Amino acid sequence: QWIDSEGLENANLDEVFKDTDGIILPGGFGDRGIEGMISVANYARNKQIPYLGICLGMQLFATYGYESGEVEGLNYIEGEVVKLEAKEIFERVPHVGWNDIRKINNNELLEGIEDNTDFYFVHSYKYVTKNEEDIVCKTNYCGEFTSVINKDNIWGVQFHPEKSQKSGFKLINNFLNL
């Protein structure tokens, strides 16, 4: 079920999410409905509902983001979101295209997905995690960056699983079965 986050900050979230097995957040810093997204994120965290942030949705979990000045994030998974910087002549920002993810820690979100599988990325910022135990995968582009995170019932992916063909659908299916 698709729910627009605008206006959810005043909604009865127990009623809105009464039959919910998981919540996916595709937005992030500066998007419309940010107050509603924060309300939903806090609700999911408190009720231990599996919660997946995609791209900017993952970045919202950070302590701070710097896309439009210093903006406080939800601080669910300590770290900062900073601009990618090209390290090689062939690298471009924004990072648009296919890159592999390298598993750092085993995680049920990646069950049945091989190490070094390609996913589709579109982003200009990266999540710099404070604690290594929160990192599930890293990707090499503009140096190395965190591409999958997890802490408790909160997961985040920097790439777009919905655009990543079979592997992306496998990841979404894994999330729906957590």
Coordinates of N, CA, C and O in Angstrom, one line a residue:
Q1 N 0.8 -1.2 0.0 CA 0.0 0.0 0.0 C 0.9 1.2 0.0 O 1.8 1.3 0.8
W2 N 0.6 2.2 -0.9 CA 1.4 3.4 -1.0 C 0.7 4.4 -0.1 O -0.5 4.7 -0.2
I3 N 1.5 5.1 0.8 CA 0.9 6.1 1.7 C 1.8 7.4 1.5 O 3.0 7.3 1.7
D4 N 1.2 8.5 1.2 CA 1.9 9.8 1.1 C 2.2 10.2 2.5 O 1.3 10.2 3.3
S5 N 3.4 10.6 2.8 CA 3.8 11.0 4.2 C 3.3 12.4 4.6 O 3.2 12.7 5.8
E6 N 2.9 13.2 3.6 CA 2.4 14.5 3.9 C 1.1 14.4 4.8 O 0.2 13.8 4.4
G7 N 1.1 15.0 5.9 CA 0.0 15.0 6.8 C 0.0 13.9 7.8 O -0.9 13.9 8.7
L8 N 0.9 13.0 7.7 CA 0.9 11.8 8.7 C 1.4 12.2 10.1 O 1.2 11.5 11.0
E9 N 2.0 13.4 10.2 CA 2.5 13.8 11.5 C 1.4 13.9 12.6 O 1.6 13.8 13.8
N10 N 0.1 14.1 12.1 CA -1.0 14.2 13.0 C -2.0 13.1 12.9 O -3.0 13.1 13.5
A11 N -1.6 12.0 12.2 CA -2.5 10.9 12.0 C -2.4 9.9 13.1 O -1.4 9.8 13.9
N12 N -3.4 9.0 13.3 CA -3.4 7.9 14.2 C -2.6 6.8 13.5 O -3.1 6.0 12.7
L13 N -1.3 6.7 13.8 CA -0.4 5.8 13.1 C -0.8 4.3 13.5 O -0.5 3.4 12.6
D14 N -1.3 4.0 14.6 CA -1.7 2.7 14.9 C -2.8 2.2 14.0 O -2.9 1.1 13.5
E15 N -3.7 3.2 13.6 CA -4.8 2.8 12.6 C -4.2 2.7 11.2 O -4.5 1.8 10.5
V16 N -3.3 3.7 10.8 CA -2.8 3.7 9.5 C -2.0 2.4 9.2 O -2.0 1.9 8.1
F17 N -1.2 2.0 10.2 CA -0.3 0.8 10.0 C -0.7 -0.4 10.7 O 0.1 -1.3 11.0
K18 N -2.0 -0.6 11.0 CA -2.5 -1.7 11.8 C -2.2 -3.1 11.1 O -1.9 -4.0 11.9
D19 N -2.1 -3.2 9.8 CA -1.8 -4.5 9.2 C -0.5 -4.5 8.4 O -0.3 -5.2 7.5
T20 N 0.5 -3.7 8.9 CA 1.7 -3.4 8.2 C 2.8 -4.4 8.7 O 3.0 -4.5 9.9
D21 N 3.5 -5.0 7.8 CA 4.6 -5.9 8.1 C 5.9 -5.2 7.9 O 6.9 -5.7 8.5
G22 N 6.0 -4.1 7.2 CA 7.2 -3.4 6.9 C 6.9 -2.1 6.3 O 5.9 -1.9 5.6
I23 N 7.8 -1.1 6.4 CA 7.7 0.2 5.8 C 8.9 0.5 5.0 O 10.0 0.3 5.5
I24 N 8.7 1.1 3.8 CA 9.8 1.5 2.9 C 9.7 3.0 2.8 O 8.7 3.6 2.4
L25 N 10.9 3.7 3.0 CA 11.0 5.1 2.9 C 11.9 5.5 1.7 O 13.1 5.2 1.7
P26 N 11.3 6.0 0.6 CA 12.1 6.4 -0.5 C 12.6 7.9 -0.5 O 13.4 8.3 -1.3
G27 N 12.2 8.7 0.4 CA 12.6 10.1 0.5 C 13.6 10.4 1.5 O 14.2 9.6 2.1
G28 N 13.9 11.8 1.7 CA 14.9 12.1 2.6 C 15.0 13.6 2.9 O 14.0 14.3 2.8
F29 N 16.2 14.1 3.2 CA 16.3 15.5 3.6 C 15.7 16.5 2.6 O 16.0 16.4 1.4
G30 N 14.9 17.4 3.1 CA 14.3 18.4 2.3 C 13.1 18.0 1.5 O 12.5 18.9 0.8
D31 N 12.7 16.8 1.5 CA 11.5 16.4 0.7 C 10.2 16.9 1.4 O 10.2 17.1 2.6
R32 N 9.2 17.0 0.6 CA 7.9 17.4 1.1 C 7.4 16.3 2.0 O 7.7 15.1 1.9
G33 N 6.7 16.7 3.1 CA 6.1 15.7 4.0 C 7.2 15.2 5.0 O 7.0 14.1 5.5
I34 N 8.3 15.9 5.2 CA 9.3 15.5 6.0 C 8.8 15.2 7.5 O 9.2 14.2 8.1
E35 N 7.9 16.0 8.0 CA 7.4 15.8 9.3 C 6.7 14.5 9.4 O 6.8 13.7 10.4
G36 N 5.9 14.2 8.4 CA 5.2 12.9 8.3 C 6.2 11.7 8.2 O 6.0 10.7 8.9
M37 N 7.3 11.9 7.5 CA 8.3 10.8 7.4 C 8.9 10.6 8.7 O 9.1 9.4 9.1
I38 N 9.2 11.6 9.4 CA 9.8 11.5 10.8 C 8.8 10.8 11.7 O 9.2 9.9 12.5
S39 N 7.6 11.2 11.7 CA 6.6 10.5 12.5 C 6.5 9.0 12.2 O 6.5 8.2 13.1
V40 N 6.5 8.7 10.9 CA 6.4 7.3 10.5 C 7.7 6.5 11.0 O 7.6 5.4 11.5
A41 N 8.8 7.1 10.7 CA 10.1 6.5 11.1 C 10.2 6.3 12.6 O 10.5 5.2 13.1
N42 N 9.8 7.2 13.4 CA 9.8 7.1 14.9 C 8.8 6.0 15.3 O 9.1 5.2 16.2
Y43 N 7.6 6.0 14.6 CA 6.6 4.9 14.9 C 7.2 3.5 14.6 O 7.1 2.6 15.5
A44 N 7.7 3.4 13.5 CA 8.3 2.1 13.1 C 9.4 1.6 14.0 O 9.4 0.5 14.4
R45 N 10.2 2.6 14.4 CA 11.3 2.2 15.3 C 10.8 1.8 16.7 O 11.2 0.8 17.2
N46 N 9.9 2.5 17.2 CA 9.3 2.2 18.5 C 8.5 0.9 18.5 O 8.5 0.2 19.5
K47 N 7.8 0.6 17.4 CA 7.0 -0.6 17.3 C 7.7 -1.8 16.8 O 7.2 -2.9 16.6
Q48 N 9.0 -1.6 16.5 CA 9.9 -2.6 15.9 C 9.4 -3.2 14.6 O 9.5 -4.4 14.3
I49 N 8.8 -2.3 13.8 CA 8.3 -2.7 12.4 C 9.6 -2.6 11.5 O 10.2 -1.6 11.5
P50 N 9.9 -3.6 10.7 CA 11.0 -3.5 9.8 C 10.8 -2.3 8.9 O 9.7 -2.0 8.4
Y51 N 11.9 -1.5 8.8 CA 11.9 -0.2 8.1 C 13.1 -0.2 7.2 O 14.2 -0.3 7.6
L52 N 12.8 0.1 5.9 CA 13.8 0.1 4.9 C 13.9 1.5 4.2 O 12.9 2.0 3.7
G53 N 15.0 2.2 4.3 CA 15.3 3.5 3.6 C 16.0 3.2 2.4 O 17.1 2.6 2.4
I54 N 15.5 3.8 1.3 CA 16.2 3.7 0.0 C 16.8 5.0 -0.4 O 16.1 6.0 -0.4
C55 N 18.1 5.0 -0.8 CA 18.8 6.2 -1.2 C 18.7 7.3 -0.2 O 19.2 7.2 0.9
L56 N 18.0 8.4 -0.5 CA 17.8 9.5 0.4 C 17.1 9.0 1.7 O 17.3 9.5 2.7
G57 N 16.2 8.0 1.5 CA 15.5 7.4 2.7 C 16.5 6.8 3.7 O 16.3 6.9 4.9
M58 N 17.6 6.2 3.2 CA 18.6 5.7 4.0 C 19.3 6.9 4.7 O 19.6 6.8 5.9
Q59 N 19.6 7.9 3.9 CA 20.4 9.0 4.4 C 19.7 9.8 5.6 O 20.3 10.3 6.5
L60 N 18.4 9.7 5.6 CA 17.6 10.3 6.7 C 17.9 9.7 8.0 O 17.8 10.3 9.1
F61 N 18.4 8.5 8.1 CA 18.8 7.8 9.3 C 20.0 8.3 10.0 O 20.3 8.0 11.1
A62 N 20.8 9.1 9.3 CA 22.1 9.6 9.8 C 21.9 10.7 10.9 O 20.8 11.2 11.1
T63 N 23.0 11.0 11.6 CA 23.0 12.0 12.6 C 22.8 13.4 11.9 O 22.0 14.2 12.4
Y64 N 23.6 13.6 10.9 CA 23.6 14.9 10.1 C 23.7 14.6 8.6 O 24.3 13.7 8.2
G65 N 23.1 15.5 7.9 CA 23.3 15.6 6.4 C 23.7 17.0 6.0 O 23.3 17.9 6.7
Y66 N 24.5 17.1 4.9 CA 25.0 18.4 4.5 C 24.6 18.7 3.1 O 25.3 19.5 2.4
E67 N 23.5 18.2 2.6 CA 23.0 18.6 1.3 C 22.6 20.0 1.1 O 22.8 20.6 0.1
S68 N 22.0 20.6 2.1 CA 21.6 22.0 2.1 C 21.9 22.6 3.5 O 21.1 23.0 4.2
G69 N 23.2 22.7 3.7 CA 23.7 23.1 5.0 C 23.7 21.9 6.0 O 23.3 20.8 5.6
E70 N 24.0 22.2 7.2 CA 23.9 21.1 8.2 C 22.5 20.9 8.7 O 21.9 21.8 9.2
V71 N 22.0 19.7 8.4 CA 20.6 19.4 8.8 C 20.6 18.1 9.7 O 21.3 17.2 9.4
E72 N 19.9 18.2 10.8 CA 19.8 17.0 11.7 C 19.0 15.9 11.0 O 18.0 16.2 10.5
G73 N 19.6 14.7 11.1 CA 18.8 13.5 10.7 C 18.2 12.9 11.9 O 18.1 13.5 13.0
L74 N 17.7 11.7 11.7 CA 17.0 11.0 12.8 C 18.0 10.3 13.8 O 17.6 9.9 14.9
N75 N 19.2 10.2 13.4 CA 20.3 9.7 14.3 C 20.0 8.2 14.8 O 20.3 7.8 15.9
Y76 N 19.4 7.4 13.9 CA 19.1 6.0 14.2 C 20.4 5.2 14.0 O 20.6 4.3 14.8
I77 N 21.2 5.6 13.0 CA 22.4 4.9 12.8 C 23.5 6.0 12.7 O 23.5 6.7 11.7
E78 N 24.3 6.1 13.7 CA 25.2 7.3 13.8 C 26.1 7.4 12.5 O 26.6 6.4 12.0
G79 N 26.2 8.6 12.0 CA 27.0 8.9 10.9 C 26.6 10.2 10.3 O 25.6 10.9 10.7
E80 N 27.3 10.6 9.2 CA 27.0 11.8 8.5 C 26.9 11.5 7.0 O 27.5 10.6 6.5
V81 N 26.1 12.3 6.3 CA 25.9 12.2 4.9 C 26.6 13.4 4.2 O 26.3 14.6 4.5
V82 N 27.7 13.1 3.4 CA 28.5 14.1 2.8 C 28.6 13.9 1.3 O 28.3 12.8 0.8
K83 N 29.0 14.9 0.6 CA 29.1 14.9 -0.8 C 30.2 13.9 -1.3 O 31.3 13.8 -0.7
L84 N 29.9 13.1 -2.3 CA 30.9 12.3 -3.0 C 31.9 13.2 -3.6 O 31.6 14.3 -4.2
E85 N 33.2 12.7 -3.7 CA 34.2 13.5 -4.3 C 34.9 12.5 -5.3 O 35.4 11.5 -4.8
A86 N 35.0 12.9 -6.6 CA 35.6 12.0 -7.6 C 37.1 11.8 -7.2 O 37.8 12.8 -6.9
K87 N 37.6 10.6 -7.2 CA 39.0 10.3 -6.9 C 39.8 9.9 -8.2 O 41.0 10.0 -8.2
E88 N 39.0 9.4 -9.2 CA 39.7 9.0 -10.4 C 39.1 9.8 -11.6 O 38.0 10.3 -11.5
I89 N 39.8 9.9 -12.7 CA 39.4 10.7 -13.9 C 38.1 10.1 -14.5 O 37.3 10.9 -15.0
F90 N 37.8 8.8 -14.3 CA 36.6 8.2 -14.9 C 35.4 8.4 -14.0 O 34.3 8.0 -14.4
E91 N 35.6 8.8 -12.8 CA 34.4 9.0 -11.8 C 33.7 10.3 -12.0 O 34.4 11.3 -12.2
R92 N 32.4 10.3 -12.0 CA 31.6 11.4 -12.1 C 30.6 11.5 -10.9 O 30.2 10.5 -10.4
V93 N 30.3 12.8 -10.5 CA 29.3 13.0 -9.5 C 28.2 13.8 -10.2 O 28.5 14.9 -10.8
P94 N 26.9 13.4 -10.2 CA 26.4 12.3 -9.4 C 26.9 10.9 -9.9 O 27.2 10.8 -11.1
H95 N 26.9 10.0 -9.0 CA 27.2 8.6 -9.3 C 25.9 8.0 -9.9 O 24.9 7.8 -9.2
V96 N 25.9 7.7 -11.2 CA 24.7 7.1 -11.9 C 25.2 5.9 -12.6 O 26.1 5.9 -13.5
G97 N 24.6 4.7 -12.2 CA 24.9 3.5 -12.9 C 25.1 2.3 -12.0 O 24.7 2.3 -10.8
W98 N 25.6 1.2 -12.6 CA 25.7 -0.1 -11.9 C 27.0 -0.2 -11.2 O 28.0 0.1 -11.8
N99 N 27.0 -0.7 -10.0 CA 28.2 -1.0 -9.2 C 27.8 -2.1 -8.3 O 26.7 -2.3 -7.9
D100 N 28.9 -2.9 -7.9 CA 28.7 -4.0 -7.0 C 28.7 -3.6 -5.6 O 29.3 -2.5 -5.2
I101 N 28.1 -4.4 -4.8 CA 28.2 -4.3 -3.3 C 29.0 -5.4 -2.7 O 29.0 -6.5 -3.2
R102 N 29.9 -5.0 -1.8 CA 30.8 -6.0 -1.2 C 30.3 -6.2 0.3 O 30.2 -5.2 1.1
K103 N 30.0 -7.4 0.6 CA 29.5 -7.7 1.9 C 30.6 -7.6 3.0 O 31.6 -8.1 2.9
I104 N 30.2 -6.9 4.0 CA 31.1 -6.7 5.2 C 30.6 -7.5 6.3 O 31.4 -8.1 7.1
N105 N 29.3 -7.6 6.5 CA 28.7 -8.4 7.6 C 27.5 -9.1 7.0 O 26.8 -8.6 6.1
N106 N 27.3 -10.4 7.4 CA 26.1 -11.1 6.9 C 24.9 -10.5 7.4 O 24.8 -10.0 8.5
N107 N 23.8 -10.6 6.6 CA 22.5 -10.0 7.0 C 21.4 -10.6 6.2 O 21.6 -10.9 5.0
E108 N 20.3 -10.8 6.9 CA 19.1 -11.5 6.3 C 18.6 -10.7 5.1 O 17.9 -11.3 4.2
L109 N 18.8 -9.4 5.0 CA 18.3 -8.6 3.9 C 19.0 -9.1 2.6 O 18.4 -9.0 1.5
L110 N 20.2 -9.7 2.6 CA 20.9 -10.1 1.5 C 20.9 -11.6 1.3 O 21.7 -12.1 0.5
E111 N 20.0 -12.3 2.0 CA 19.9 -13.8 1.8 C 19.7 -14.1 0.4 O 18.8 -13.6 -0.3
G112 N 20.6 -15.0 -0.2 CA 20.4 -15.5 -1.6 C 21.0 -14.5 -2.6 O 20.8 -14.7 -3.8
I113 N 21.6 -13.4 -2.2 CA 22.3 -12.5 -3.1 C 23.8 -12.6 -2.9 O 24.3 -12.5 -1.8
E114 N 24.4 -12.9 -4.0 CA 25.9 -13.2 -4.0 C 26.6 -11.9 -3.7 O 26.2 -10.8 -4.0
D115 N 27.8 -12.1 -3.0 CA 28.7 -11.0 -2.8 C 29.2 -10.4 -4.2 O 29.3 -11.2 -5.2
N116 N 29.4 -9.1 -4.3 CA 29.8 -8.4 -5.5 C 28.7 -8.4 -6.6 O 29.0 -8.2 -7.7
T117 N 27.4 -8.5 -6.1 CA 26.3 -8.3 -7.1 C 26.1 -6.9 -7.4 O 26.3 -6.0 -6.6
D118 N 25.8 -6.6 -8.7 CA 25.6 -5.2 -9.1 C 24.2 -4.7 -8.8 O 23.2 -5.5 -8.9
F119 N 24.1 -3.5 -8.4 CA 22.9 -2.7 -8.1 C 23.0 -1.4 -8.8 O 24.1 -0.9 -9.1
Y120 N 21.8 -0.7 -9.0 CA 21.8 0.5 -9.7 C 21.8 1.7 -8.7 O 20.9 1.8 -7.8
F121 N 22.7 2.6 -8.9 CA 22.9 3.8 -8.0 C 22.6 5.1 -8.7 O 22.9 5.2 -9.9
V122 N 22.0 6.0 -8.0 CA 21.9 7.4 -8.5 C 22.0 8.3 -7.2 O 21.0 8.4 -6.4
H123 N 23.1 8.9 -7.0 CA 23.3 9.7 -5.8 C 24.5 10.6 -5.9 O 25.5 10.3 -6.7
S124 N 24.5 11.7 -5.1 CA 25.7 12.6 -5.1 C 26.3 12.6 -3.7 O 27.3 13.3 -3.5
Y125 N 25.6 12.0 -2.7 CA 26.1 12.0 -1.3 C 26.3 10.6 -0.8 O 25.6 9.7 -1.3
K126 N 27.1 10.5 0.2 CA 27.3 9.1 0.8 C 27.2 9.2 2.3 O 27.4 10.2 2.9
Y127 N 26.8 8.1 2.8 CA 26.6 7.9 4.3 C 27.9 7.4 4.9 O 28.4 6.4 4.5
V128 N 28.5 8.2 5.8 CA 29.7 7.8 6.5 C 29.3 7.4 7.9 O 29.0 8.2 8.7
T129 N 29.3 6.1 8.0 CA 28.8 5.5 9.3 C 29.9 5.6 10.4 O 31.1 5.5 10.1
K130 N 29.5 5.8 11.6 CA 30.4 5.9 12.7 C 30.8 4.6 13.2 O 32.0 4.4 13.6
N131 N 29.9 3.6 13.2 CA 30.2 2.3 13.8 C 30.2 1.2 12.7 O 29.3 1.0 12.0
E132 N 31.3 0.5 12.7 CA 31.5 -0.6 11.7 C 30.4 -1.6 11.8 O 30.1 -2.2 10.8
E133 N 30.0 -1.9 13.0 CA 29.0 -3.0 13.1 C 27.6 -2.7 12.4 O 26.8 -3.6 12.2
D134 N 27.4 -1.4 12.1 CA 26.2 -1.0 11.4 C 26.3 -1.1 9.9 O 25.3 -1.0 9.2
I135 N 27.5 -1.4 9.4 CA 27.7 -1.6 8.0 C 27.5 -3.0 7.5 O 28.0 -3.9 8.1
V136 N 26.6 -3.2 6.5 CA 26.4 -4.5 5.9 C 27.2 -4.6 4.6 O 27.8 -5.7 4.4
C137 N 27.2 -3.6 3.8 CA 28.0 -3.6 2.5 C 28.7 -2.3 2.3 O 28.2 -1.2 2.7
K138 N 29.7 -2.4 1.5 CA 30.4 -1.2 1.0 C 30.5 -1.3 -0.6 O 30.4 -2.4 -1.1
T139 N 30.7 -0.1 -1.2 CA 30.9 -0.1 -2.6 C 32.0 0.8 -3.0 O 32.2 1.8 -2.3
N140 N 32.8 0.5 -4.0 CA 33.9 1.3 -4.4 C 33.5 2.2 -5.5 O 33.1 1.8 -6.6
Y141 N 33.5 3.5 -5.3 CA 33.2 4.6 -6.3 C 33.5 5.9 -5.5 O 33.0 6.1 -4.4
C142 N 34.3 6.7 -6.1 CA 34.8 8.0 -5.4 C 35.3 7.6 -4.1 O 35.0 8.1 -3.0
G143 N 36.2 6.6 -4.1 CA 36.7 6.0 -2.8 C 35.7 4.9 -2.5 O 35.1 4.3 -3.3
E144 N 35.6 4.6 -1.2 CA 34.7 3.5 -0.7 C 33.6 4.2 0.1 O 33.9 5.1 0.9
F145 N 32.4 3.7 -0.1 CA 31.3 4.2 0.7 C 30.4 3.1 1.2 O 30.4 2.0 0.6
T146 N 29.6 3.4 2.2 CA 28.7 2.4 2.8 C 27.5 2.3 1.9 O 26.9 3.4 1.5
S147 N 27.1 1.1 1.4 CA 26.0 1.0 0.5 C 24.8 0.3 1.1 O 23.7 0.4 0.6
V148 N 25.0 -0.4 2.3 CA 23.9 -1.1 3.0 C 24.2 -1.0 4.5 O 25.3 -1.2 4.9
I149 N 23.2 -0.6 5.3 CA 23.3 -0.4 6.7 C 22.2 -1.2 7.4 O 21.1 -1.4 6.8
N150 N 22.4 -1.5 8.7 CA 21.4 -2.2 9.5 C 21.7 -2.0 11.0 O 22.8 -2.1 11.4
K151 N 20.7 -1.6 11.7 CA 20.7 -1.6 13.2 C 19.3 -1.9 13.6 O 18.4 -1.2 13.3
D152 N 19.2 -3.0 14.4 CA 17.9 -3.4 15.0 C 16.9 -3.6 13.8 O 17.2 -4.3 12.9
N153 N 15.7 -2.9 13.8 CA 14.7 -3.1 12.8 C 14.9 -2.1 11.6 O 14.0 -1.9 10.8
I154 N 16.0 -1.4 11.5 CA 16.2 -0.3 10.5 C 17.3 -0.8 9.5 O 18.4 -1.2 9.9
W155 N 16.9 -0.8 8.2 CA 17.8 -1.1 7.1 C 17.8 0.1 6.2 O 16.8 0.8 6.0
G156 N 19.0 0.2 5.5 CA 19.1 1.3 4.5 C 20.0 0.8 3.4 O 20.9 0.1 3.6
V157 N 19.6 1.2 2.1 CA 20.4 0.9 1.0 C 20.6 2.2 0.2 O 19.7 2.9 0.0
Q158 N 21.8 2.4 -0.3 CA 22.1 3.6 -1.0 C 21.7 3.5 -2.5 O 21.4 4.5 -3.1
F159 N 21.6 2.3 -3.0 CA 21.2 2.1 -4.4 C 19.6 2.0 -4.4 O 18.9 2.1 -3.5
H160 N 19.2 1.7 -5.7 CA 17.7 1.6 -5.9 C 17.4 0.2 -6.3 O 17.5 -0.2 -7.4
P161 N 16.9 -0.6 -5.3 CA 16.6 -2.0 -5.6 C 15.4 -2.1 -6.6 O 15.4 -3.1 -7.4
E162 N 14.5 -1.2 -6.7 CA 13.4 -1.2 -7.6 C 13.9 -1.0 -9.0 O 13.1 -1.3 -10.0
K163 N 15.1 -0.6 -9.3 CA 15.7 -0.4 -10.6 C 16.8 -1.4 -10.9 O 17.5 -1.3 -11.9
S164 N 17.0 -2.4 -9.9 CA 18.1 -3.3 -10.0 C 17.8 -4.7 -10.4 O 18.5 -5.7 -10.0
Q165 N 16.8 -4.8 -11.2 CA 16.4 -6.1 -11.8 C 16.2 -7.2 -10.8 O 15.7 -7.0 -9.7
K166 N 16.6 -8.4 -11.1 CA 16.4 -9.6 -10.3 C 16.9 -9.5 -8.9 O 16.3 -9.8 -7.9
S167 N 18.1 -9.0 -8.8 CA 18.8 -8.8 -7.4 C 18.0 -7.8 -6.6 O 17.9 -8.0 -5.4
G168 N 17.5 -6.8 -7.2 CA 16.8 -5.8 -6.5 C 15.4 -6.3 -6.0 O 15.0 -6.1 -4.8
F169 N 14.8 -7.1 -6.8 CA 13.5 -7.7 -6.4 C 13.7 -8.7 -5.3 O 12.9 -8.9 -4.4
K170 N 14.9 -9.5 -5.4 CA 15.2 -10.4 -4.3 C 15.4 -9.7 -3.0 O 14.9 -10.1 -2.0
L171 N 16.1 -8.6 -3.0 CA 16.3 -7.8 -1.8 C 15.0 -7.3 -1.2 O 14.7 -7.4 0.0
I172 N 14.1 -6.8 -2.1 CA 12.8 -6.3 -1.6 C 12.0 -7.5 -1.0 O 11.3 -7.4 0.0
N173 N 12.0 -8.6 -1.7 CA 11.3 -9.8 -1.2 C 11.9 -10.2 0.2 O 11.1 -10.6 1.1
N174 N 13.2 -10.2 0.3 CA 13.8 -10.5 1.6 C 13.3 -9.6 2.7 O 13.0 -10.0 3.8
F175 N 13.2 -8.3 2.3 CA 12.7 -7.3 3.3 C 11.3 -7.6 3.7 O 11.0 -7.6 4.9
L176 N 10.5 -7.9 2.7 CA 9.1 -8.2 3.0 C 8.9 -9.5 3.8 O 7.9 -9.7 4.5
N177 N 9.9 -10.4 3.9 CA 9.9 -11.6 4.7 C 10.6 -11.5 6.0 O 10.9 -12.6 6.6
L178 N 11.1 -10.4 6.4 CA 11.8 -10.2 7.6 C 10.9 -10.5 8.8 O 9.8 -10.3 8.8

